């Protein structure tokens, strides 16, 4: 495939690269890093959907709850519910989402390992801790083992999510960076779908063996990322940053498939020189010159979770139950949303480097906004504020269709781009810290939304969908005004993009790009 491109930002160099088998295989294996997060989300989905549906007759959670949470289990069986107020145990949710807090903490540590020892060692540690966690869970004899296991899984997710997106963005040729980085989100969804299928089969096994297999099988994606990390080379950017200049040049030549890499190599050297001036990335990221990156790495993950994706996919099984799918409701809804999400993520893979990040963000945002409002109106009309109305099959079908439209919108916008954009917008010296912030904020809001979702649904009722719609509206405007287009821009040239931006330009010092903001803006008109 020819690799030429025309960059939109003035002063940004054009590299002309081919897609090499080496970079393809490397990024393919690197993307495995998303599998552990996905498998875990699939298992969490199994917990959450199990809680939601248990009273409705889904039995998959019963042996597990009887073993570890007998008190909650008894209460749950006797719960009185309506469509909005489902059985809500903060303890159970806290147990399930303890993992996100662990991931939050570990991503902060991972940032130093990624910077000082290289991207691949954070990936390896992610696989290793996830592997140990899966053993604790699969062989759990008491609640302590279960909790330790979940925390270790969380550590693994934090390490992997901090390092893998950066790894992919640095390895990929600039003109295909979006597509390669999206491989991470593809792996996440693949992990979710696989975990769902495994859960479905293991739930049919009698006694405790079912959940033990489901939790224990997390060791498979863990091993894949561990082995992958061992055989993968590190990125040229990281090699240079750590002083292996010659190795970096050879690596760059081999992944780009040409010996003519001087320009890009010089960019990496310059970036590394800048990087050496910065001894404390955590302190430096607070400096005004990094304000655009700091704001984006905080707001993008916050907004990604405030799209309501996890709430809507957790709520979907309730509707499938209404449609009469009984004990299959949980599986079916997860399969439908998972497969749609998987297929639609490929829309992003194939368009993100052609049409750009902004178009996908804006189109996906509008699609999510409209479908969320429609879902809120339909549920409001059908269940009112009391939550006990009756919903016919046609209407329930329509709501499910709207959910699919919403999921598709997320799948080609905030899903993959929520990982791509934060990993590509920061200069080398703060990249690792910035990605840690991205993961930490993402995990914190995943935790918060999971923790509060059932209470919010009970109090806000159908208004919950409008609540998320308001956020989708705000984030779409935010992207329109504040996010410059980064497609095709070499990762170590990103400062130029910020410098040319109408608002952020003022924060980037002239010496960072060798030209003044006024000149950049003039050139971009
Ligand atoms: C998000 C998760 C979400 C997953 C699947 C990821 O990009 O970070 O919160 O569960 O996509 O939708």
Short mmCIF file of C-alpha atoms and ligand atoms in Angstrom, two decimals:
data_model
loop_
_atom_site.label_atom_id
_atom_site.label_comp_id
_atom_site.label_asym_id
_atom_site.label_seq_id
_atom_site.Cartn_x
_atom_site.Cartn_y
_atom_site.Cartn_z
CA UNK A 1 0.00 0.00 0.00
CA UNK A 2 1.45 3.40 -0.87
CA UNK A 3 1.97 5.50 2.16
CA UNK A 4 1.93 9.07 0.87
CA UNK A 5 -0.32 11.67 2.42
CA UNK A 6 -0.98 15.35 2.46
CA UNK A 7 -0.96 16.81 5.90
CA UNK A 8 -3.40 19.60 6.72
CA UNK A 9 -1.19 21.42 9.17
CA UNK A 10 1.37 23.86 7.78
CA UNK A 11 5.00 22.96 8.34
CA UNK A 12 4.29 19.30 9.07
CA UNK A 13 6.58 16.96 7.15
CA UNK A 14 5.30 14.31 4.78
CA UNK A 15 6.85 10.87 5.07
CA UNK A 16 6.30 8.46 2.28
CA UNK A 17 6.11 4.98 3.75
CA UNK A 18 4.82 1.60 2.66
CA UNK A 19 2.98 -0.73 4.97
CA UNK A 20 5.53 -3.41 5.89
CA UNK A 21 4.70 -6.93 7.09
CA UNK A 22 6.91 -6.29 10.11
CA UNK A 23 4.95 -3.29 11.35
CA UNK A 24 1.68 -5.10 10.65
CA UNK A 25 2.64 -8.19 12.66
CA UNK A 26 4.15 -6.10 15.45
CA UNK A 27 1.04 -3.97 15.85
CA UNK A 28 -1.23 -7.00 15.50
CA UNK A 29 0.52 -8.70 18.42
CA UNK A 30 0.75 -5.43 20.35
CA UNK A 31 -3.00 -4.98 20.06
CA UNK A 32 -3.49 -8.24 22.02
CA UNK A 33 -3.00 -5.92 24.98
CA UNK A 34 -6.66 -4.95 24.62
CA UNK A 35 -7.80 -8.54 25.14
CA UNK A 36 -7.29 -8.56 28.89
CA UNK A 37 -9.32 -5.39 29.37
CA UNK A 38 -12.02 -6.79 27.11
CA UNK A 39 -12.12 -10.20 28.79
CA UNK A 40 -12.42 -8.43 32.06
CA UNK A 41 -15.21 -6.14 30.89
CA UNK A 42 -16.97 -9.27 29.66
CA UNK A 43 -16.69 -10.82 33.11
CA UNK A 44 -17.83 -7.59 34.76
CA UNK A 45 -20.76 -7.56 32.37
CA UNK A 46 -21.50 -11.08 33.56
CA UNK A 47 -21.59 -9.80 37.16
CA UNK A 48 -23.60 -6.68 36.46
CA UNK A 49 -26.06 -8.32 34.14
CA UNK A 50 -26.30 -11.21 36.57
CA UNK A 51 -27.29 -8.79 39.34
CA UNK A 52 -29.80 -7.09 37.11
CA UNK A 53 -31.42 -10.25 35.94
CA UNK A 54 -31.14 -12.63 38.83
CA UNK A 55 -34.57 -11.86 40.14
CA UNK A 56 -35.87 -12.35 36.62
CA UNK A 57 -34.63 -15.90 36.63
CA UNK A 58 -31.12 -15.93 35.24
CA UNK A 59 -29.33 -18.61 37.17
CA UNK A 60 -25.74 -18.07 36.07
CA UNK A 61 -24.84 -16.02 39.11
CA UNK A 62 -26.52 -18.19 41.71
CA UNK A 63 -23.78 -20.66 42.71
CA UNK A 64 -21.27 -17.82 42.78
CA UNK A 65 -23.41 -15.57 44.97
CA UNK A 66 -24.45 -18.39 47.29
CA UNK A 67 -20.79 -19.24 47.83
CA UNK A 68 -19.42 -15.76 48.46
CA UNK A 69 -22.32 -13.42 49.18
CA UNK A 70 -25.02 -15.61 50.81
CA UNK A 71 -26.60 -12.68 52.65
CA UNK A 72 -26.90 -10.52 49.53
CA UNK A 73 -28.14 -13.54 47.60
CA UNK A 74 -31.02 -14.10 50.03
CA UNK A 75 -31.99 -10.44 49.96
CA UNK A 76 -31.84 -10.40 46.21
CA UNK A 77 -34.17 -13.33 45.85
CA UNK A 78 -36.81 -11.54 47.90
CA UNK A 79 -36.40 -8.12 46.29
CA UNK A 80 -39.40 -6.20 44.98
CA UNK A 81 -38.58 -4.38 41.81
CA UNK A 82 -39.90 -2.35 38.97
CA UNK A 83 -38.35 -1.42 35.62
CA UNK A 84 -36.28 1.37 37.16
CA UNK A 85 -35.51 0.24 40.69
CA UNK A 86 -33.68 -3.03 40.47
CA UNK A 87 -31.95 -4.78 43.31
CA UNK A 88 -28.99 -2.64 44.26
CA UNK A 89 -26.14 -3.83 46.45
CA UNK A 90 -23.33 -1.31 46.77
CA UNK A 91 -21.16 -4.08 48.22
CA UNK A 92 -21.52 -6.30 45.17
CA UNK A 93 -20.90 -3.44 42.79
CA UNK A 94 -17.91 -2.30 44.80
CA UNK A 95 -16.49 -5.80 44.62
CA UNK A 96 -17.00 -5.90 40.84
CA UNK A 97 -15.60 -2.49 40.19
CA UNK A 98 -12.69 -2.68 42.67
CA UNK A 99 -10.80 -3.67 39.58
CA UNK A 100 -11.15 -0.22 38.02
CA UNK A 101 -9.68 1.43 41.09
CA UNK A 102 -6.74 -0.98 41.01
CA UNK A 103 -6.23 -0.18 37.32
CA UNK A 104 -6.30 3.52 38.12
CA UNK A 105 -3.51 3.16 40.69
CA UNK A 106 -1.34 0.85 38.60
CA UNK A 107 -1.51 3.05 35.49
CA UNK A 108 0.30 5.76 37.48
CA UNK A 109 3.16 3.37 38.31
CA UNK A 110 3.12 1.99 34.80
CA UNK A 111 3.91 5.44 33.45
CA UNK A 112 7.39 5.40 35.02
CA UNK A 113 8.13 1.84 33.88
CA UNK A 114 6.98 2.67 30.36
CA UNK A 115 9.23 5.70 30.26
CA UNK A 116 12.33 4.34 31.98
CA UNK A 117 12.38 0.67 30.89
CA UNK A 118 10.37 0.81 27.67
CA UNK A 119 6.81 0.15 26.53
CA UNK A 120 7.17 -3.62 26.25
CA UNK A 121 8.00 -4.15 29.92
CA UNK A 122 4.83 -2.46 31.07
CA UNK A 123 2.93 -4.69 28.65
CA UNK A 124 4.69 -7.73 30.07
CA UNK A 125 3.94 -6.73 33.67
CA UNK A 126 0.32 -6.18 32.69
CA UNK A 127 0.11 -9.74 31.37
CA UNK A 128 1.91 -11.17 34.39
CA UNK A 129 -0.26 -9.52 37.07
CA UNK A 130 -3.39 -10.41 35.11
CA UNK A 131 -2.18 -14.00 34.92
CA UNK A 132 -1.63 -14.24 38.69
CA UNK A 133 -5.00 -12.57 39.27
CA UNK A 134 -6.76 -15.15 37.10
CA UNK A 135 -5.19 -17.95 39.16
CA UNK A 136 -6.37 -16.35 42.44
CA UNK A 137 -9.87 -16.02 41.02
CA UNK A 138 -10.12 -19.44 39.42
CA UNK A 139 -8.98 -21.21 42.62
CA UNK A 140 -10.68 -18.82 45.05
CA UNK A 141 -11.63 -20.46 48.35
CA UNK A 142 -12.79 -17.35 50.14
CA UNK A 143 -13.72 -13.77 49.49
CA UNK A 144 -10.20 -12.51 50.27
CA UNK A 145 -8.74 -14.57 47.41
CA UNK A 146 -11.46 -13.33 45.13
CA UNK A 147 -10.79 -9.72 46.02
CA UNK A 148 -7.00 -10.07 45.71
CA UNK A 149 -7.57 -11.71 42.32
CA UNK A 150 -9.74 -8.84 41.12
CA UNK A 151 -7.24 -6.26 42.29
CA UNK A 152 -4.43 -8.08 40.45
CA UNK A 153 -6.54 -8.18 37.30
CA UNK A 154 -7.02 -4.45 37.71
CA UNK A 155 -3.26 -3.91 38.03
CA UNK A 156 -2.83 -5.84 34.80
CA UNK A 157 -5.40 -3.73 32.97
CA UNK A 158 -3.78 -0.51 34.22
CA UNK A 159 -0.34 -1.55 32.93
CA UNK A 160 -1.65 -2.73 29.58
CA UNK A 161 -3.92 0.24 28.92
CA UNK A 162 -1.16 2.65 29.81
CA UNK A 163 1.43 1.12 27.51
CA UNK A 164 -0.34 -0.55 24.57
CA UNK A 165 -2.00 2.50 22.94
CA UNK A 166 1.29 4.42 23.14
CA UNK A 167 3.16 1.43 21.73
CA UNK A 168 0.81 1.18 18.75
CA UNK A 169 0.82 4.91 18.06
CA UNK A 170 4.62 5.05 18.06
CA UNK A 171 5.15 1.94 15.94
CA UNK A 172 2.62 2.76 13.25
CA UNK A 173 3.54 4.80 10.18
CA UNK A 174 1.93 8.26 10.63
CA UNK A 175 -0.51 7.76 7.77
CA UNK A 176 -1.90 4.54 9.28
CA UNK A 177 -1.58 5.34 12.97
CA UNK A 178 -5.33 5.61 13.50
CA UNK A 179 -6.04 2.22 11.94
CA UNK A 180 -3.30 0.45 13.87
CA UNK A 181 -4.20 2.05 17.16
CA UNK A 182 -7.85 1.07 16.65
CA UNK A 183 -6.64 -2.53 16.82
CA UNK A 184 -6.60 -1.98 20.59
CA UNK A 185 -10.35 -1.28 20.68
CA UNK A 186 -11.00 -4.20 18.31
CA UNK A 187 -9.18 -6.46 20.79
CA UNK A 188 -11.21 -5.02 23.69
CA UNK A 189 -14.51 -5.83 22.02
CA UNK A 190 -13.25 -9.23 20.88
CA UNK A 191 -12.34 -9.97 24.51
CA UNK A 192 -15.83 -8.96 25.65
CA UNK A 193 -17.53 -11.19 23.08
CA UNK A 194 -15.33 -14.19 23.88
CA UNK A 195 -15.90 -13.79 27.63
CA UNK A 196 -19.65 -13.62 27.02
CA UNK A 197 -19.68 -16.83 25.01
CA UNK A 198 -17.55 -18.62 27.59
CA UNK A 199 -19.85 -17.43 30.37
CA UNK A 200 -22.85 -18.72 28.52
CA UNK A 201 -21.45 -22.24 28.34
CA UNK A 202 -19.90 -22.35 31.80
CA UNK A 203 -23.16 -21.11 33.35
CA UNK A 204 -24.76 -24.37 32.27
CA UNK A 205 -22.35 -26.41 34.34
CA UNK A 206 -23.64 -27.46 37.75
CA UNK A 207 -22.08 -26.21 40.99
CA UNK A 208 -19.02 -24.05 41.32
CA UNK A 209 -17.02 -25.25 38.36
CA UNK A 210 -18.73 -22.84 35.93
CA UNK A 211 -17.62 -19.55 37.39
CA UNK A 212 -14.19 -21.04 38.21
CA UNK A 213 -13.61 -21.81 34.52
CA UNK A 214 -14.87 -18.36 33.43
CA UNK A 215 -12.64 -16.52 35.86
CA UNK A 216 -9.68 -18.88 35.43
CA UNK A 217 -9.67 -18.66 31.64
CA UNK A 218 -8.58 -15.06 31.96
CA UNK A 219 -5.11 -16.62 32.05
CA UNK A 220 -5.29 -17.21 28.27
CA UNK A 221 -5.31 -13.55 27.13
CA UNK A 222 -2.82 -12.88 29.94
CA UNK A 223 -0.38 -15.40 28.47
CA UNK A 224 -0.92 -14.00 24.99
CA UNK A 225 0.14 -10.53 26.04
CA UNK A 226 3.05 -11.84 28.13
CA UNK A 227 4.50 -13.87 25.29
CA UNK A 228 3.71 -11.09 22.83
CA UNK A 229 5.56 -8.54 24.96
CA UNK A 230 8.61 -10.81 25.20
CA UNK A 231 8.96 -11.24 21.46
CA UNK A 232 8.05 -7.69 20.42
CA UNK A 233 10.72 -5.07 19.80
CA UNK A 234 10.39 -1.75 21.59
CA UNK A 235 9.44 1.39 19.68
CA UNK A 236 12.18 3.52 18.08
CA UNK A 237 10.91 6.49 20.12
CA UNK A 238 11.43 4.62 23.38
CA UNK A 239 14.82 3.23 22.28
CA UNK A 240 16.09 6.73 21.55
CA UNK A 241 14.62 8.08 24.75
CA UNK A 242 16.64 5.44 26.63
CA UNK A 243 19.87 6.12 24.75
CA UNK A 244 19.89 3.22 22.23
CA UNK A 245 20.23 5.50 19.24
CA UNK A 246 21.81 3.04 16.80
CA UNK A 247 19.30 0.29 17.60
CA UNK A 248 16.52 2.82 17.16
CA UNK A 249 17.67 3.72 13.66
CA UNK A 250 17.86 0.08 12.62
CA UNK A 251 14.44 -0.56 14.11
CA UNK A 252 12.96 2.42 12.31
CA UNK A 253 14.45 1.27 9.00
CA UNK A 254 13.13 -2.24 9.43
CA UNK A 255 9.56 -1.28 10.41
CA UNK A 256 9.36 1.39 7.71
CA UNK A 257 10.84 -0.98 5.11
CA UNK A 258 13.37 1.54 3.78
CA UNK A 259 16.78 2.92 4.66
CA UNK A 260 15.54 6.44 3.93
CA UNK A 261 14.23 7.33 7.33
CA UNK A 262 16.55 10.25 8.07
CA UNK A 263 13.86 12.87 8.42
CA UNK A 264 11.72 10.87 10.79
CA UNK A 265 14.81 9.75 12.67
CA UNK A 266 15.85 13.37 13.12
CA UNK A 267 12.38 14.15 14.50
CA UNK A 268 12.82 11.38 17.04
CA UNK A 269 16.26 12.66 18.02
CA UNK A 270 14.92 16.20 18.45
CA UNK A 271 12.02 14.91 20.48
CA UNK A 272 14.39 12.96 22.66
CA UNK A 273 16.61 16.03 23.22
CA UNK A 274 13.53 17.93 24.43
CA UNK A 275 12.58 14.96 26.51
CA UNK A 276 15.95 14.91 28.28
CA UNK A 277 15.33 18.42 29.63
CA UNK A 278 12.33 17.07 31.49
CA UNK A 279 13.25 15.13 34.59
CA UNK A 280 9.85 15.15 36.24
CA UNK A 281 7.10 14.55 33.69
CA UNK A 282 4.41 14.74 36.40
CA UNK A 283 5.51 18.23 37.42
CA UNK A 284 6.09 19.36 33.87
CA UNK A 285 2.75 18.30 32.53
CA UNK A 286 1.28 21.06 34.71
CA UNK A 287 3.26 23.75 32.84
CA UNK A 288 1.21 26.06 30.59
CA UNK A 289 2.97 24.74 27.45
CA UNK A 290 1.36 21.33 28.00
CA UNK A 291 -2.10 22.71 28.84
CA UNK A 292 -3.80 21.51 25.62
CA UNK A 293 -2.55 17.95 26.09
CA UNK A 294 -3.39 17.96 29.80
CA UNK A 295 -6.95 19.17 29.20
CA UNK A 296 -7.50 16.64 26.42
CA UNK A 297 -6.11 13.69 28.36
CA UNK A 298 -8.48 14.53 31.21
CA UNK A 299 -11.59 15.36 29.21
CA UNK A 300 -11.51 12.69 26.51
CA UNK A 301 -11.70 9.70 28.91
CA UNK A 302 -14.19 11.57 31.13
CA UNK A 303 -16.43 12.20 28.15
CA UNK A 304 -15.95 8.64 26.84
CA UNK A 305 -17.48 7.25 30.02
CA UNK A 306 -20.15 9.97 30.14
CA UNK A 307 -21.44 8.81 26.76
CA UNK A 308 -23.17 6.25 28.99
CA UNK A 309 -21.91 3.31 26.92
CA UNK A 310 -21.51 0.96 29.84
CA UNK A 311 -24.87 1.92 31.33
CA UNK A 312 -26.74 1.39 28.10
CA UNK A 313 -25.09 -1.96 27.47
CA UNK A 314 -25.76 -3.04 31.09
CA UNK A 315 -29.38 -1.92 30.76
CA UNK A 316 -29.92 -3.74 27.46
CA UNK A 317 -30.47 -7.20 29.03
CA UNK A 318 -33.46 -5.85 30.94
CA UNK A 319 -35.06 -5.03 27.61
CA UNK A 320 -34.17 -8.40 26.16
CA UNK A 321 -35.90 -9.94 29.14
CA UNK A 322 -38.96 -7.84 28.41
CA UNK A 323 -38.84 -9.20 24.89
CA UNK A 324 -39.33 -12.65 26.38
CA UNK A 325 -35.81 -14.02 26.17
CA UNK A 326 -35.82 -15.06 29.85
CA UNK A 327 -32.62 -16.70 30.94
CA UNK A 328 -30.99 -15.99 27.57
CA UNK A 329 -31.54 -12.23 27.87
CA UNK A 330 -28.12 -11.50 29.28
CA UNK A 331 -26.24 -13.50 26.70
CA UNK A 332 -28.29 -12.23 23.79
CA UNK A 333 -27.99 -8.59 24.63
CA UNK A 334 -24.26 -8.86 25.19
CA UNK A 335 -23.85 -10.76 21.92
CA UNK A 336 -25.94 -8.29 19.92
CA UNK A 337 -24.23 -5.20 21.31
CA UNK A 338 -20.81 -6.87 21.20
CA UNK A 339 -21.03 -8.00 17.60
CA UNK A 340 -22.42 -4.68 16.39
CA UNK A 341 -19.68 -2.87 18.27
CA UNK A 342 -17.01 -5.15 16.81
CA UNK A 343 -18.18 -4.72 13.22
CA UNK A 344 -18.67 -0.99 13.55
CA UNK A 345 -15.24 -0.45 15.08
CA UNK A 346 -13.89 -1.51 11.68
CA UNK A 347 -15.63 1.51 10.17
CA UNK A 348 -13.24 3.57 12.23
CA UNK A 349 -10.26 1.35 11.32
CA UNK A 350 -10.89 1.98 7.62
CA UNK A 351 -11.81 5.66 7.75
CA UNK A 352 -9.97 7.27 10.63
CA UNK A 353 -6.82 8.03 8.62
CA UNK A 354 -8.78 9.14 5.59
CA UNK A 355 -11.61 11.30 6.97
CA UNK A 356 -9.89 12.08 10.23
CA UNK A 357 -10.70 11.91 13.93
CA UNK A 358 -12.94 14.97 14.02
CA UNK A 359 -15.43 13.76 11.42
CA UNK A 360 -15.90 10.46 13.27
CA UNK A 361 -16.22 12.15 16.66
CA UNK A 362 -18.80 14.61 15.35
CA UNK A 363 -20.84 12.15 13.29
CA UNK A 364 -20.78 9.49 16.02
CA UNK A 365 -21.72 12.10 18.64
CA UNK A 366 -24.77 13.27 16.71
CA UNK A 367 -25.87 9.67 16.12
CA UNK A 368 -25.55 8.83 19.83
CA UNK A 369 -27.35 12.01 20.83
CA UNK A 370 -30.39 11.35 18.64
CA UNK A 371 -30.67 7.68 19.60
CA UNK A 372 -30.31 8.44 23.32
CA UNK A 373 -33.07 11.04 23.24
CA UNK A 374 -35.30 8.60 21.35
CA UNK A 375 -34.58 5.79 23.87
CA UNK A 376 -35.37 8.15 26.78
CA UNK A 377 -38.65 9.27 25.19
CA UNK A 378 -39.76 5.71 24.42
CA UNK A 379 -38.93 4.35 27.86
CA UNK A 380 -40.54 7.40 29.46
CA UNK A 381 -43.74 6.95 27.45
CA UNK A 382 -43.90 3.21 28.14
CA UNK A 383 -42.93 3.03 31.80
CA UNK A 384 -43.77 6.60 32.94
CA UNK A 385 -42.29 7.65 36.24
CA UNK A 386 -43.64 4.66 38.14
CA UNK A 387 -41.79 2.08 36.09
CA UNK A 388 -44.49 -0.54 36.04
CA UNK A 389 -46.11 -0.03 32.65
CA UNK A 390 -46.29 -2.67 29.98
CA UNK A 391 -44.20 -2.62 26.89
CA UNK A 392 -45.24 -4.45 23.77
CA UNK A 393 -42.88 -6.48 21.64
CA UNK A 394 -42.86 -3.94 18.81
CA UNK A 395 -41.87 -1.11 21.11
CA UNK A 396 -39.26 -3.21 22.89
CA UNK A 397 -37.88 -4.18 19.47
CA UNK A 398 -37.71 -0.53 18.51
CA UNK A 399 -35.81 0.35 21.68
CA UNK A 400 -33.36 -2.49 21.03
CA UNK A 401 -32.87 -1.17 17.48
CA UNK A 402 -32.19 2.31 18.89
CA UNK A 403 -29.66 0.82 21.30
CA UNK A 404 -27.90 -0.80 18.35
CA UNK A 405 -27.78 2.53 16.50
CA UNK A 406 -26.34 4.15 19.60
CA UNK A 407 -23.73 1.39 20.03
CA UNK A 408 -22.73 1.69 16.37
CA UNK A 409 -22.18 5.44 16.81
CA UNK A 410 -19.97 4.81 19.84
CA UNK A 411 -18.11 2.05 18.05
CA UNK A 412 -16.71 4.29 15.34
CA UNK A 413 -16.21 7.38 17.46
CA UNK A 414 -15.66 7.62 21.21
CA UNK A 415 -14.80 3.92 21.63
CA UNK A 416 -11.61 3.70 19.55
CA UNK A 417 -10.83 7.42 19.50
CA UNK A 418 -10.99 7.59 23.28
CA UNK A 419 -7.80 5.51 23.24
CA UNK A 420 -6.24 6.77 20.02
CA UNK A 421 -6.31 10.53 20.46
CA UNK A 422 -4.83 10.76 23.99
CA UNK A 423 -2.00 8.43 22.95
CA UNK A 424 -0.95 10.53 19.94
CA UNK A 425 -1.26 14.16 21.00
CA UNK A 426 1.52 14.53 23.56
CA UNK A 427 5.23 15.14 23.01
CA UNK A 428 7.61 12.36 24.05
CA UNK A 429 8.64 13.94 27.36
CA UNK A 430 5.12 13.81 28.82
CA UNK A 431 3.56 11.07 26.67
CA UNK A 432 3.82 8.36 29.25
CA UNK A 433 2.46 10.51 32.09
CA UNK A 434 -0.34 11.81 29.86
CA UNK A 435 -1.40 8.29 28.94
CA UNK A 436 -1.43 7.34 32.62
CA UNK A 437 -3.78 10.27 33.28
CA UNK A 438 -5.96 9.09 30.42
CA UNK A 439 -6.24 5.59 31.91
CA UNK A 440 -6.72 6.85 35.47
CA UNK A 441 -9.52 9.24 34.51
CA UNK A 442 -11.15 6.57 32.34
CA UNK A 443 -11.03 4.01 35.15
CA UNK A 444 -12.26 6.47 37.76
CA UNK A 445 -15.36 7.35 35.76
CA UNK A 446 -15.97 3.74 34.72
CA UNK A 447 -15.93 2.97 38.45
CA UNK A 448 -18.17 5.89 39.37
CA UNK A 449 -20.74 5.23 36.67
CA UNK A 450 -20.85 1.50 37.52
CA UNK A 451 -21.20 2.28 41.21
CA UNK A 452 -23.99 4.82 40.78
CA UNK A 453 -25.83 3.47 37.78
CA UNK A 454 -28.56 1.49 39.57
CA UNK A 455 -29.23 4.25 42.10
CA UNK A 456 -29.36 6.84 39.32
CA UNK A 457 -31.73 4.71 37.27
CA UNK A 458 -34.00 4.29 40.30
CA UNK A 459 -34.14 8.04 40.98
CA UNK A 460 -33.77 9.64 37.57
CA UNK A 461 -35.77 6.95 35.76
CA UNK A 462 -35.92 7.54 32.00
CA UNK A 463 -34.25 10.90 32.70
CA UNK A 464 -30.98 8.97 32.98
CA UNK A 465 -30.88 8.69 29.18
CA UNK A 466 -31.38 12.45 28.85
CA UNK A 467 -28.65 12.97 31.43
CA UNK A 468 -26.15 11.17 29.19
CA UNK A 469 -27.57 12.88 26.10
CA UNK A 470 -26.73 16.27 27.62
CA UNK A 471 -23.13 15.12 28.07
CA UNK A 472 -22.96 13.81 24.51
CA UNK A 473 -24.17 17.21 23.32
CA UNK A 474 -21.50 19.01 25.36
CA UNK A 475 -18.69 16.68 24.25
CA UNK A 476 -19.62 17.06 20.59
CA UNK A 477 -19.39 20.85 20.85
CA UNK A 478 -16.14 20.46 22.79
CA UNK A 479 -14.59 18.39 20.01
CA UNK A 480 -15.83 20.77 17.36
CA UNK A 481 -14.22 23.76 19.05
CA UNK A 482 -11.20 22.36 20.82
CA UNK A 483 -9.77 19.29 19.11
CA UNK A 484 -7.52 19.92 16.11
CA UNK A 485 -7.27 17.25 13.42
CA UNK A 486 -4.34 14.89 14.01
CA UNK A 487 -4.70 12.45 11.12
CA UNK A 488 -1.49 11.77 9.21
CA UNK A 489 0.60 14.04 11.42
CA UNK A 490 3.86 12.37 12.53
CA UNK A 491 3.66 11.79 16.26
CA UNK A 492 6.76 13.84 17.10
CA UNK A 493 5.45 16.80 15.09
CA UNK A 494 2.22 17.20 17.02
CA UNK A 495 3.26 20.53 18.54
CA UNK A 496 2.68 22.14 15.17
CA UNK A 497 -0.94 21.06 15.21
CA UNK A 498 -1.50 22.65 18.59
CA UNK A 499 0.39 25.76 17.55
CA UNK A 500 -1.90 26.23 14.56
CA UNK A 501 -5.07 25.90 16.65
CA UNK A 502 -7.12 29.08 17.20
CA UNK A 503 -7.22 28.63 20.98
CA UNK A 504 -4.38 26.33 21.99
CA UNK A 505 -1.79 28.09 19.80
CA UNK A 506 -1.09 30.66 22.53
CA UNK A 507 0.14 27.95 24.94
CA UNK A 508 2.81 26.49 22.65
CA UNK A 509 6.11 28.39 22.76
CA UNK A 510 7.57 29.43 19.40
CA UNK A 511 10.74 27.42 19.96
CA UNK A 512 8.68 24.22 20.21
CA UNK A 513 7.88 24.52 16.49
CA UNK A 514 10.30 27.14 15.24
CA UNK A 515 7.56 29.51 14.10
CA UNK A 516 5.11 31.92 15.78
CA UNK A 517 1.43 31.22 16.41
CA UNK A 518 0.38 34.10 14.14
CA UNK A 519 2.47 32.70 11.28
CA UNK A 520 1.08 29.20 11.81
CA UNK A 521 -2.49 30.42 11.84
CA UNK A 522 -1.88 32.58 8.82
CA UNK A 523 -0.45 29.62 6.92
CA UNK A 524 -3.36 27.42 7.87
CA UNK A 525 -5.97 29.86 6.51
C1 LIG B 1 -14.33 1.75 26.93
C2 LIG B 1 -15.05 0.83 27.88
C3 LIG B 1 -16.16 0.11 27.16
C4 LIG B 1 -15.60 -0.60 25.93
C5 LIG B 1 -16.65 -1.34 25.17
C6 LIG B 1 -13.87 0.99 25.71
O1 LIG B 1 -13.27 1.85 24.81
O2 LIG B 1 -13.21 2.34 27.57
O3 LIG B 1 -15.55 1.56 28.98
O4 LIG B 1 -16.78 -0.83 28.00
O5 LIG B 1 -14.97 0.33 25.09
O6 LIG B 1 -17.71 -0.57 24.82
#
